[in-house]
């Protein structure tokens, strides 16, 4: 399981995206700037390896948005673990 303490806190995401992998599932967390009428959000994306985000077709990626806060990062962590559990066979089939 992906642990919350392995994902950084809010200040990190103000400057950079974070990518990682867990048993064949690759993931990316990044800040999405809000417009004047909406707040910033945190986008979490998962896809099967072995390729990086840019080299993976969009149809293989699944994303969700979360509040841009430490609570949102915790919710994203839970979502990442749910995605792995739900699609475990797909991710285990990936040669790592």
PDB file of C-alpha atoms in Angstrom, residues 6-87:
ATOM      1  CA  UNK A   6       5.529   8.792   1.220  1.00  0.00           C
ATOM      2  CA  UNK A   7       3.640  11.657  -0.457  1.00  0.00           C
ATOM      3  CA  UNK A   8       4.872  15.172   0.197  1.00  0.00           C
ATOM      4  CA  UNK A   9       3.011  18.068   1.837  1.00  0.00           C
ATOM      5  CA  UNK A  10       1.305  20.979   0.077  1.00  0.00           C
ATOM      6  CA  UNK A  11       4.384  23.243  -0.318  1.00  0.00           C
ATOM      7  CA  UNK A  12       6.076  20.627  -2.527  1.00  0.00           C
ATOM      8  CA  UNK A  13       3.158  20.572  -4.984  1.00  0.00           C
ATOM      9  CA  UNK A  14       3.295  24.357  -5.314  1.00  0.00           C
ATOM     10  CA  UNK A  15       6.610  23.860  -7.117  1.00  0.00           C
ATOM     11  CA  UNK A  16       6.553  20.429  -8.765  1.00  0.00           C
ATOM     12  CA  UNK A  17       4.566  17.327  -9.639  1.00  0.00           C
ATOM     13  CA  UNK A  18       5.292  14.052  -7.844  1.00  0.00           C
ATOM     14  CA  UNK A  19       5.479  10.689  -9.615  1.00  0.00           C
ATOM     15  CA  UNK A  20       5.856   7.239  -8.158  1.00  0.00           C
ATOM     16  CA  UNK A  21       4.975   3.624  -8.679  1.00  0.00           C
ATOM     17  CA  UNK A  22       3.597   0.748  -6.682  1.00  0.00           C
ATOM     18  CA  UNK A  23       3.818  -2.855  -7.940  1.00  0.00           C
ATOM     19  CA  UNK A  24       3.220  -1.982 -11.606  1.00  0.00           C
ATOM     20  CA  UNK A  25       0.891   0.973 -11.039  1.00  0.00           C
ATOM     21  CA  UNK A  26       2.447   4.330 -11.840  1.00  0.00           C
ATOM     22  CA  UNK A  27       0.972   7.514 -10.416  1.00  0.00           C
ATOM     23  CA  UNK A  28       1.344  11.264 -10.588  1.00  0.00           C
ATOM     24  CA  UNK A  29       0.126  14.002  -8.251  1.00  0.00           C
ATOM     25  CA  UNK A  30       0.139  17.593  -9.455  1.00  0.00           C
ATOM     26  CA  UNK A  31      -1.342  20.950  -8.617  1.00  0.00           C
ATOM     27  CA  UNK A  32      -3.917  22.298 -11.052  1.00  0.00           C
ATOM     28  CA  UNK A  33      -4.183  26.081 -10.951  1.00  0.00           C
ATOM     29  CA  UNK A  34      -7.727  27.287 -10.473  1.00  0.00           C
ATOM     30  CA  UNK A  35      -9.268  30.110 -12.412  1.00  0.00           C
ATOM     31  CA  UNK A  36     -10.337  33.382 -10.851  1.00  0.00           C
ATOM     32  CA  UNK A  37     -13.635  31.758  -9.871  1.00  0.00           C
ATOM     33  CA  UNK A  38     -12.290  28.385  -8.707  1.00  0.00           C
ATOM     34  CA  UNK A  39      -9.668  27.225  -6.257  1.00  0.00           C
ATOM     35  CA  UNK A  40      -6.536  25.214  -6.964  1.00  0.00           C
ATOM     36  CA  UNK A  41      -6.949  21.442  -6.929  1.00  0.00           C
ATOM     37  CA  UNK A  42      -4.777  18.349  -6.748  1.00  0.00           C
ATOM     38  CA  UNK A  43      -4.975  15.943  -9.694  1.00  0.00           C
ATOM     39  CA  UNK A  44      -4.049  12.306  -9.114  1.00  0.00           C
ATOM     40  CA  UNK A  45      -3.494  10.078 -12.151  1.00  0.00           C
ATOM     41  CA  UNK A  46      -2.743   6.356 -12.359  1.00  0.00           C
ATOM     42  CA  UNK A  47      -1.669   4.209 -15.298  1.00  0.00           C
ATOM     43  CA  UNK A  48      -0.101   0.781 -15.837  1.00  0.00           C
ATOM     44  CA  UNK A  49       3.657   0.714 -16.306  1.00  0.00           C
ATOM     45  CA  UNK A  50       6.202   0.283 -17.646  1.00  0.00           C
ATOM     46  CA  UNK A  51       6.151   3.614 -19.464  1.00  0.00           C
ATOM     47  CA  UNK A  52       6.290   7.144 -18.059  1.00  0.00           C
ATOM     48  CA  UNK A  53       3.322   9.520 -18.005  1.00  0.00           C
ATOM     49  CA  UNK A  54       4.174  11.242 -21.292  1.00  0.00           C
ATOM     50  CA  UNK A  55       4.715   7.967 -23.173  1.00  0.00           C
ATOM     51  CA  UNK A  56       1.464   6.354 -21.997  1.00  0.00           C
ATOM     52  CA  UNK A  57      -1.690   6.735 -24.131  1.00  0.00           C
ATOM     53  CA  UNK A  58      -4.379   8.899 -22.510  1.00  0.00           C
ATOM     54  CA  UNK A  59      -6.931   6.066 -22.669  1.00  0.00           C
ATOM     55  CA  UNK A  60      -4.783   4.052 -20.228  1.00  0.00           C
ATOM     56  CA  UNK A  61      -4.790   6.829 -17.610  1.00  0.00           C
ATOM     57  CA  UNK A  62      -7.388   7.368 -14.882  1.00  0.00           C
ATOM     58  CA  UNK A  63      -7.532  10.662 -12.974  1.00  0.00           C
ATOM     59  CA  UNK A  64      -9.402  12.219 -10.076  1.00  0.00           C
ATOM     60  CA  UNK A  65      -9.355  15.691  -8.510  1.00  0.00           C
ATOM     61  CA  UNK A  66      -9.001  16.514  -4.845  1.00  0.00           C
ATOM     62  CA  UNK A  67      -8.914  19.570  -2.621  1.00  0.00           C
ATOM     63  CA  UNK A  68      -5.496  21.225  -2.682  1.00  0.00           C
ATOM     64  CA  UNK A  69      -4.693  20.677   0.992  1.00  0.00           C
ATOM     65  CA  UNK A  70      -3.058  18.095   3.234  1.00  0.00           C
ATOM     66  CA  UNK A  71      -6.512  16.509   3.636  1.00  0.00           C
ATOM     67  CA  UNK A  72      -6.795  16.345  -0.155  1.00  0.00           C
ATOM     68  CA  UNK A  73      -3.408  14.628  -0.361  1.00  0.00           C
ATOM     69  CA  UNK A  74      -4.621  12.064   2.192  1.00  0.00           C
ATOM     70  CA  UNK A  75      -7.790  11.518   0.135  1.00  0.00           C
ATOM     71  CA  UNK A  76      -5.659  11.118  -3.009  1.00  0.00           C
ATOM     72  CA  UNK A  77      -3.528   8.535  -1.188  1.00  0.00           C
ATOM     73  CA  UNK A  78      -6.673   6.563  -0.310  1.00  0.00           C
ATOM     74  CA  UNK A  79      -7.850   6.841  -3.936  1.00  0.00           C
ATOM     75  CA  UNK A  80      -4.491   5.583  -5.245  1.00  0.00           C
ATOM     76  CA  UNK A  81      -4.740   2.526  -3.002  1.00  0.00           C
ATOM     77  CA  UNK A  82      -8.349   1.927  -4.105  1.00  0.00           C
ATOM     78  CA  UNK A  83      -7.278   2.097  -7.751  1.00  0.00           C
ATOM     79  CA  UNK A  84      -4.569  -0.477  -7.148  1.00  0.00           C
ATOM     80  CA  UNK A  85      -6.939  -2.810  -5.320  1.00  0.00           C
ATOM     81  CA  UNK A  86      -9.632  -2.438  -7.983  1.00  0.00           C
ATOM     82  CA  UNK A  87      -7.225  -3.095 -10.882  1.00  0.00           C
TER      83      UNK A  87
END
